Amino acid sequence: DVKVTQSSRYLVKRTGEKVFLECVQDMDHENMFWYRQDPGLGLRLIYFSYDVKMKEKGDIPEGYSVSREKKERFSLILESASTNQTSMYLCASSLAGGVETQYFGPGTRLLVL
Amino acid sequence: TQLLEQSPQFLSIQEGENLTVYCNSSSVFSSLQWYRQEPGEGPVLLVTVVTGGEVKKLKRLTFQFGDARKDSSLHITAAQPGDTGLYLCAGGAYNTDKLIFGTGTRLQVFP
């Protein structure tokens, strides 16, 4: 069975802290994604990785960076958390090659105080 | 930037009613997917449509991709409480594996 796991379901951090969100998939997928979900805005793509060490900026990359050292793991880093980064963060993975299903993790709800 | 607008944003109905959710854009997409997200979970794929004018049925759910590949609709017949959730459309862009997600429709079906 397909599985995408995220390191935390809930996180509370202070403004200025460095925050790491980790995502692991067990499906040998080439693609991995980080999205941010806010009410009324749907899912907005932060970063996309199509291979190990390869990444592409999404629609809202400012304030975020990513790391993909192994195929199964994709990390999202908030270098200096700010209150406007309070949100739900969703990780997904998919096969490469066009019209493929994206498989999502359960999400991490981040609160920045 | 490609945008996908969904309407309505919220829908609250009684069990047994029919409903339609719309997903509209000014951009052309290579494919259109619909996902459903339940509380505390990530979105799960319901269907993918790839041909303009295509209609797909999944039990009581009917999905249509517009002829011009710019819009889609989801129709639910005789809604049930188990249909409650957030419905998201997602357009496939050409020459990339990325999806553009819609703004979402939150459906609540009361018994």
Short mmCIF file of N, CA, C and O in Angstrom, two decimals, chain A residues 12-107:
data_model
loop_
_atom_site.label_atom_id
_atom_site.label_comp_id
_atom_site.label_asym_id
_atom_site.label_seq_id
_atom_site.Cartn_x
_atom_site.Cartn_y
_atom_site.Cartn_z
N VAL A 12 4.59 23.62 17.13
CA VAL A 12 4.48 25.00 17.59
C VAL A 12 5.90 25.53 17.69
O VAL A 12 6.74 24.95 18.37
N LYS A 13 6.17 26.63 17.01
CA LYS A 13 7.50 27.23 16.99
C LYS A 13 7.40 28.72 17.26
O LYS A 13 6.33 29.33 17.14
N ARG A 14 8.54 29.29 17.62
CA ARG A 14 8.60 30.72 17.87
C ARG A 14 9.15 31.43 16.65
O ARG A 14 9.94 30.88 15.89
N THR A 15 8.77 32.69 16.49
CA THR A 15 9.28 33.53 15.41
C THR A 15 10.81 33.53 15.44
O THR A 15 11.41 33.67 16.51
N GLY A 16 11.42 33.34 14.26
CA GLY A 16 12.86 33.34 14.15
C GLY A 16 13.51 31.98 14.26
O GLY A 16 14.69 31.82 13.91
N GLU A 17 12.78 30.96 14.73
CA GLU A 17 13.34 29.62 14.84
C GLU A 17 13.51 29.00 13.46
O GLU A 17 12.78 29.31 12.51
N LYS A 18 14.47 28.07 13.35
CA LYS A 18 14.63 27.29 12.13
C LYS A 18 13.77 26.04 12.28
O LYS A 18 13.81 25.36 13.31
N VAL A 19 12.98 25.76 11.26
CA VAL A 19 12.02 24.65 11.33
C VAL A 19 12.27 23.66 10.21
O VAL A 19 12.47 24.06 9.06
N PHE A 20 12.28 22.39 10.57
CA PHE A 20 12.47 21.32 9.58
C PHE A 20 11.20 20.47 9.53
O PHE A 20 10.75 19.96 10.54
N LEU A 21 10.66 20.30 8.33
CA LEU A 21 9.55 19.38 8.12
C LEU A 21 10.05 18.28 7.19
O LEU A 21 10.60 18.58 6.13
N GLU A 22 9.85 17.04 7.63
CA GLU A 22 10.36 15.92 6.85
C GLU A 22 9.23 15.10 6.26
O GLU A 22 8.17 14.92 6.88
N CYS A 23 9.50 14.56 5.10
CA CYS A 23 8.53 13.74 4.38
C CYS A 23 9.24 12.52 3.81
O CYS A 23 10.32 12.66 3.20
N VAL A 24 8.63 11.35 3.98
CA VAL A 24 9.21 10.11 3.46
C VAL A 24 8.15 9.36 2.69
O VAL A 24 7.02 9.21 3.17
N GLN A 25 8.53 8.86 1.50
CA GLN A 25 7.61 8.03 0.71
C GLN A 25 8.27 6.68 0.44
O GLN A 25 9.49 6.60 0.30
N ASP A 26 7.40 5.64 0.38
CA ASP A 26 7.95 4.29 0.23
C ASP A 26 7.61 3.68 -1.12
O ASP A 26 7.58 2.47 -1.28
N MET A 27 7.32 4.52 -2.12
CA MET A 27 6.84 4.04 -3.40
C MET A 27 7.87 4.17 -4.52
O MET A 27 7.54 3.95 -5.68
N ASP A 28 9.09 4.60 -4.18
CA ASP A 28 10.14 4.79 -5.18
C ASP A 28 9.74 5.83 -6.24
O ASP A 28 10.09 5.71 -7.41
N HIS A 29 8.97 6.83 -5.84
CA HIS A 29 8.53 7.88 -6.76
C HIS A 29 9.66 8.85 -7.06
O HIS A 29 10.43 9.22 -6.16
N GLU A 30 9.69 9.31 -8.31
CA GLU A 30 10.70 10.30 -8.69
C GLU A 30 10.35 11.69 -8.15
O GLU A 30 11.22 12.44 -7.74
N ASN A 31 9.06 12.03 -8.23
CA ASN A 31 8.64 13.38 -7.88
C ASN A 31 8.21 13.49 -6.43
O ASN A 31 7.52 12.61 -5.90
N MET A 32 8.58 14.61 -5.81
CA MET A 32 8.05 14.93 -4.48
C MET A 32 7.73 16.42 -4.44
O MET A 32 8.36 17.22 -5.14
N PHE A 33 6.73 16.75 -3.65
CA PHE A 33 6.18 18.10 -3.63
C PHE A 33 5.97 18.56 -2.19
O PHE A 33 5.58 17.76 -1.34
N TRP A 34 6.11 19.86 -1.97
CA TRP A 34 5.66 20.49 -0.74
C TRP A 34 4.64 21.56 -1.08
O TRP A 34 4.90 22.44 -1.92
N TYR A 35 3.47 21.46 -0.41
CA TYR A 35 2.40 22.42 -0.59
C TYR A 35 2.08 23.08 0.74
O TYR A 35 2.27 22.51 1.81
N ARG A 36 1.49 24.25 0.61
CA ARG A 36 0.93 24.92 1.77
C ARG A 36 -0.57 25.05 1.52
O ARG A 36 -1.00 25.37 0.40
N GLN A 37 -1.39 24.75 2.56
CA GLN A 37 -2.83 24.80 2.42
C GLN A 37 -3.41 25.82 3.39
O GLN A 37 -3.24 25.70 4.61
N ASP A 38 -4.09 26.81 2.84
CA ASP A 38 -4.76 27.85 3.64
C ASP A 38 -6.21 27.95 3.18
O ASP A 38 -6.49 27.81 1.98
N PRO A 39 -7.15 28.21 4.10
CA PRO A 39 -8.57 28.26 3.73
C PRO A 39 -8.84 29.23 2.58
O PRO A 39 -8.36 30.37 2.59
N GLY A 40 -9.61 28.75 1.60
CA GLY A 40 -9.99 29.60 0.48
C GLY A 40 -8.93 29.75 -0.59
O GLY A 40 -9.19 30.35 -1.64
N LEU A 41 -7.74 29.21 -0.33
CA LEU A 41 -6.64 29.34 -1.30
C LEU A 41 -6.24 28.01 -1.91
O LEU A 41 -5.36 27.96 -2.77
N GLY A 42 -6.86 26.93 -1.49
CA GLY A 42 -6.50 25.62 -2.02
C GLY A 42 -5.10 25.23 -1.59
O GLY A 42 -4.63 25.59 -0.52
N LEU A 43 -4.42 24.46 -2.46
CA LEU A 43 -3.04 24.06 -2.21
C LEU A 43 -2.13 24.89 -3.10
O LEU A 43 -2.34 24.97 -4.31
N ARG A 44 -1.12 25.48 -2.50
CA ARG A 44 -0.15 26.25 -3.27
C ARG A 44 1.20 25.57 -3.18
O ARG A 44 1.66 25.24 -2.09
N LEU A 45 1.83 25.41 -4.34
CA LEU A 45 3.09 24.68 -4.42
C LEU A 45 4.25 25.56 -3.93
O LEU A 45 4.44 26.68 -4.42
N ILE A 46 5.02 25.00 -2.98
CA ILE A 46 6.18 25.73 -2.47
C ILE A 46 7.43 25.32 -3.27
O ILE A 46 8.13 26.16 -3.82
N TYR A 47 7.69 24.01 -3.32
CA TYR A 47 8.82 23.47 -4.07
C TYR A 47 8.45 22.11 -4.61
O TYR A 47 7.63 21.39 -4.06
N PHE A 48 9.14 21.75 -5.67
CA PHE A 48 8.95 20.48 -6.37
C PHE A 48 10.34 19.88 -6.61
O PHE A 48 11.28 20.61 -6.97
N SER A 49 10.47 18.57 -6.38
CA SER A 49 11.73 17.90 -6.69
C SER A 49 11.45 16.75 -7.63
O SER A 49 10.57 15.93 -7.37
N TYR A 50 12.17 16.67 -8.74
CA TYR A 50 11.93 15.62 -9.74
C TYR A 50 13.01 14.54 -9.72
O TYR A 50 12.97 13.60 -10.51
N ASP A 51 14.01 14.70 -8.86
CA ASP A 51 15.05 13.70 -8.73
C ASP A 51 15.89 14.06 -7.50
O ASP A 51 15.80 15.19 -7.00
N VAL A 52 16.72 13.15 -7.09
CA VAL A 52 17.62 13.44 -5.97
C VAL A 52 18.46 14.67 -6.30
O VAL A 52 18.99 14.80 -7.40
N LYS A 53 18.54 15.57 -5.34
CA LYS A 53 19.30 16.82 -5.44
C LYS A 53 18.76 17.79 -6.49
O LYS A 53 19.35 18.85 -6.71
N MET A 54 17.65 17.48 -7.13
CA MET A 54 17.06 18.38 -8.14
C MET A 54 15.80 19.00 -7.56
O MET A 54 14.98 18.30 -6.96
N LYS A 55 15.66 20.29 -7.77
CA LYS A 55 14.50 20.99 -7.22
C LYS A 55 14.09 22.12 -8.16
O LYS A 55 14.88 22.58 -8.98
N GLU A 56 12.86 22.51 -7.98
CA GLU A 56 12.31 23.58 -8.80
C GLU A 56 11.40 24.42 -7.91
O GLU A 56 10.61 23.86 -7.13
N LYS A 57 11.48 25.73 -8.01
CA LYS A 57 10.61 26.58 -7.21
C LYS A 57 9.17 26.46 -7.67
O LYS A 57 8.90 26.33 -8.87
N GLY A 58 8.28 26.52 -6.69
CA GLY A 58 6.86 26.55 -7.01
C GLY A 58 6.36 27.99 -7.04
O GLY A 58 7.09 28.90 -7.38
N ASP A 59 5.11 28.16 -6.65
CA ASP A 59 4.49 29.49 -6.72
C ASP A 59 4.85 30.39 -5.55
O ASP A 59 4.81 31.62 -5.67
N ILE A 60 5.18 29.80 -4.40
CA ILE A 60 5.44 30.61 -3.19
C ILE A 60 6.69 30.13 -2.46
O ILE A 60 6.64 29.73 -1.30
N PRO A 61 7.87 30.19 -3.06
CA PRO A 61 9.09 29.67 -2.44
C PRO A 61 9.74 30.58 -1.41
O PRO A 61 10.62 30.15 -0.65
N GLU A 62 9.30 31.84 -1.35
CA GLU A 62 9.99 32.81 -0.49
C GLU A 62 9.89 32.41 0.97
O GLU A 62 8.80 32.12 1.47
N GLY A 63 11.03 32.40 1.65
CA GLY A 63 11.07 32.05 3.07
C GLY A 63 11.25 30.56 3.33
O GLY A 63 11.32 30.13 4.48
N TYR A 64 11.34 29.77 2.25
CA TYR A 64 11.47 28.32 2.36
C TYR A 64 12.67 27.83 1.56
O TYR A 64 13.07 28.45 0.57
N SER A 65 13.24 26.70 1.98
CA SER A 65 14.21 25.98 1.17
C SER A 65 13.91 24.49 1.32
O SER A 65 13.11 24.10 2.17
N VAL A 66 14.51 23.68 0.46
CA VAL A 66 14.25 22.25 0.50
C VAL A 66 15.56 21.48 0.33
O VAL A 66 16.57 22.02 -0.12
N SER A 67 15.47 20.20 0.70
CA SER A 67 16.62 19.32 0.56
C SER A 67 16.13 17.94 0.16
O SER A 67 15.19 17.42 0.75
N ARG A 68 16.79 17.35 -0.84
CA ARG A 68 16.47 15.97 -1.22
C ARG A 68 17.79 15.24 -1.49
O ARG A 68 18.28 15.22 -2.61
N GLU A 69 18.30 14.64 -0.44
CA GLU A 69 19.56 13.90 -0.50
C GLU A 69 19.34 12.44 -0.86
O GLU A 69 20.23 11.78 -1.41
N LYS A 70 18.18 11.91 -0.55
CA LYS A 70 17.81 10.53 -0.89
C LYS A 70 16.46 10.55 -1.60
O LYS A 70 15.64 11.44 -1.35
N LYS A 71 16.25 9.56 -2.44
CA LYS A 71 15.04 9.56 -3.27
C LYS A 71 13.77 9.55 -2.44
O LYS A 71 12.77 10.15 -2.80
N GLU A 72 13.79 8.86 -1.30
CA GLU A 72 12.57 8.69 -0.54
C GLU A 72 12.27 9.85 0.42
O GLU A 72 11.20 9.89 1.00
N ARG A 73 13.19 10.77 0.59
CA ARG A 73 13.04 11.79 1.63
C ARG A 73 13.16 13.20 1.05
O ARG A 73 14.08 13.52 0.31
N PHE A 74 12.20 14.05 1.45
CA PHE A 74 12.16 15.43 0.95
C PHE A 74 11.88 16.33 2.15
O PHE A 74 10.85 16.18 2.81
N SER A 75 12.78 17.23 2.44
CA SER A 75 12.66 18.08 3.62
C SER A 75 12.35 19.51 3.23
O SER A 75 12.90 20.04 2.25
N LEU A 76 11.49 20.12 4.00
CA LEU A 76 11.15 21.54 3.85
C LEU A 76 11.75 22.28 5.04
O LEU A 76 11.56 21.86 6.18
N ILE A 77 12.45 23.37 4.76
CA ILE A 77 13.13 24.13 5.81
C ILE A 77 12.63 25.57 5.81
O ILE A 77 12.58 26.22 4.76
N LEU A 78 12.23 26.01 6.99
CA LEU A 78 11.91 27.41 7.20
C LEU A 78 13.10 28.00 7.93
O LEU A 78 13.34 27.70 9.10
N GLU A 79 13.89 28.81 7.23
CA GLU A 79 15.16 29.29 7.78
C GLU A 79 14.94 30.14 9.03
O GLU A 79 15.70 30.06 9.98
N SER A 80 13.93 30.97 9.00
CA SER A 80 13.61 31.84 10.13
C SER A 80 12.09 32.02 10.14
O SER A 80 11.56 32.86 9.42
N ALA A 81 11.43 31.19 10.94
CA ALA A 81 9.97 31.13 10.88
C ALA A 81 9.34 32.48 11.21
O ALA A 81 9.81 33.23 12.09
N SER A 82 8.27 32.78 10.49
CA SER A 82 7.51 34.00 10.75
C SER A 82 6.05 33.64 10.94
O SER A 82 5.60 32.56 10.52
N THR A 83 5.29 34.53 11.56
CA THR A 83 3.88 34.23 11.88
C THR A 83 3.06 33.98 10.62
O THR A 83 2.10 33.22 10.64
N ASN A 84 3.43 34.60 9.51
CA ASN A 84 2.66 34.38 8.27
C ASN A 84 2.97 33.04 7.62
O ASN A 84 2.40 32.71 6.56
N GLN A 85 3.81 32.24 8.24
CA GLN A 85 4.05 30.87 7.79
C GLN A 85 3.24 29.86 8.60
O GLN A 85 3.36 28.64 8.38
N THR A 86 2.42 30.35 9.50
CA THR A 86 1.47 29.48 10.19
C THR A 86 0.51 28.92 9.15
O THR A 86 -0.16 29.67 8.42
N SER A 87 0.42 27.61 9.06
CA SER A 87 -0.37 27.00 7.99
C SER A 87 -0.35 25.48 8.14
O SER A 87 0.31 24.92 9.01
N MET A 88 -1.08 24.82 7.22
CA MET A 88 -1.00 23.38 7.06
C MET A 88 -0.04 23.10 5.92
O MET A 88 -0.18 23.68 4.83
N TYR A 89 0.91 22.20 6.16
CA TYR A 89 1.89 21.85 5.13
C TYR A 89 1.68 20.40 4.72
O TYR A 89 1.64 19.49 5.54
N LEU A 90 1.53 20.20 3.40
CA LEU A 90 1.26 18.88 2.85
C LEU A 90 2.40 18.47 1.93
O LEU A 90 2.84 19.24 1.08
N CYS A 91 2.85 17.23 2.10
CA CYS A 91 3.85 16.65 1.22
C CYS A 91 3.16 15.64 0.31
O CYS A 91 2.19 14.99 0.72
N ALA A 92 3.64 15.51 -0.92
CA ALA A 92 3.07 14.54 -1.86
C ALA A 92 4.18 13.95 -2.70
O ALA A 92 5.26 14.53 -2.83
N SER A 93 3.89 12.79 -3.28
CA SER A 93 4.84 12.19 -4.21
C SER A 93 4.08 11.62 -5.40
O SER A 93 2.88 11.35 -5.30
N SER A 94 4.78 11.46 -6.51
CA SER A 94 4.16 10.86 -7.70
C SER A 94 5.23 10.26 -8.58
O SER A 94 6.42 10.61 -8.49
N LEU A 95 4.79 9.39 -9.47
CA LEU A 95 5.68 8.92 -10.53
C LEU A 95 5.94 10.06 -11.49
O LEU A 95 5.15 11.01 -11.58
N ALA A 96 7.02 9.96 -12.24
CA ALA A 96 7.30 10.95 -13.27
C ALA A 96 6.53 10.59 -14.54
O ALA A 96 6.11 9.46 -14.72
N GLY A 97 6.33 11.58 -15.42
CA GLY A 97 5.82 11.26 -16.74
C GLY A 97 4.43 11.73 -17.06
O GLY A 97 3.76 11.14 -17.89
N GLY A 98 3.96 12.81 -16.42
CA GLY A 98 2.71 13.41 -16.90
C GLY A 98 1.54 13.21 -15.98
O GLY A 98 1.54 13.65 -14.85
N VAL A 99 0.53 12.52 -16.48
CA VAL A 99 -0.76 12.45 -15.76
C VAL A 99 -0.70 11.35 -14.72
O VAL A 99 -1.13 10.23 -14.96
N GLU A 100 -0.15 11.69 -13.57
CA GLU A 100 0.01 10.69 -12.52
C GLU A 100 -0.70 11.16 -11.25
O GLU A 100 -0.85 12.35 -11.01
N THR A 101 -1.07 10.22 -10.45
CA THR A 101 -1.70 10.51 -9.16
C THR A 101 -0.66 11.05 -8.20
O THR A 101 0.47 10.53 -8.14
N GLN A 102 -1.03 12.09 -7.48
CA GLN A 102 -0.18 12.53 -6.38
C GLN A 102 -0.72 11.91 -5.10
O GLN A 102 -1.91 11.95 -4.82
N TYR A 103 0.20 11.32 -4.33
CA TYR A 103 -0.14 10.69 -3.06
C TYR A 103 0.33 11.60 -1.93
O TYR A 103 1.50 11.99 -1.91
N PHE A 104 -0.59 11.91 -1.03
CA PHE A 104 -0.31 12.90 0.00
C PHE A 104 -0.08 12.27 1.36
O PHE A 104 -0.67 11.24 1.71
N GLY A 105 0.75 12.95 2.15
CA GLY A 105 0.85 12.64 3.56
C GLY A 105 -0.32 13.28 4.31
O GLY A 105 -1.12 14.01 3.72
N PRO A 106 -0.40 13.03 5.62
CA PRO A 106 -1.53 13.54 6.41
C PRO A 106 -1.42 15.03 6.75
O PRO A 106 -2.39 15.61 7.22
N GLY A 107 -0.26 15.63 6.51
CA GLY A 107 -0.11 17.05 6.76
C GLY A 107 0.53 17.35 8.11
O GLY A 107 0.45 16.56 9.05
#
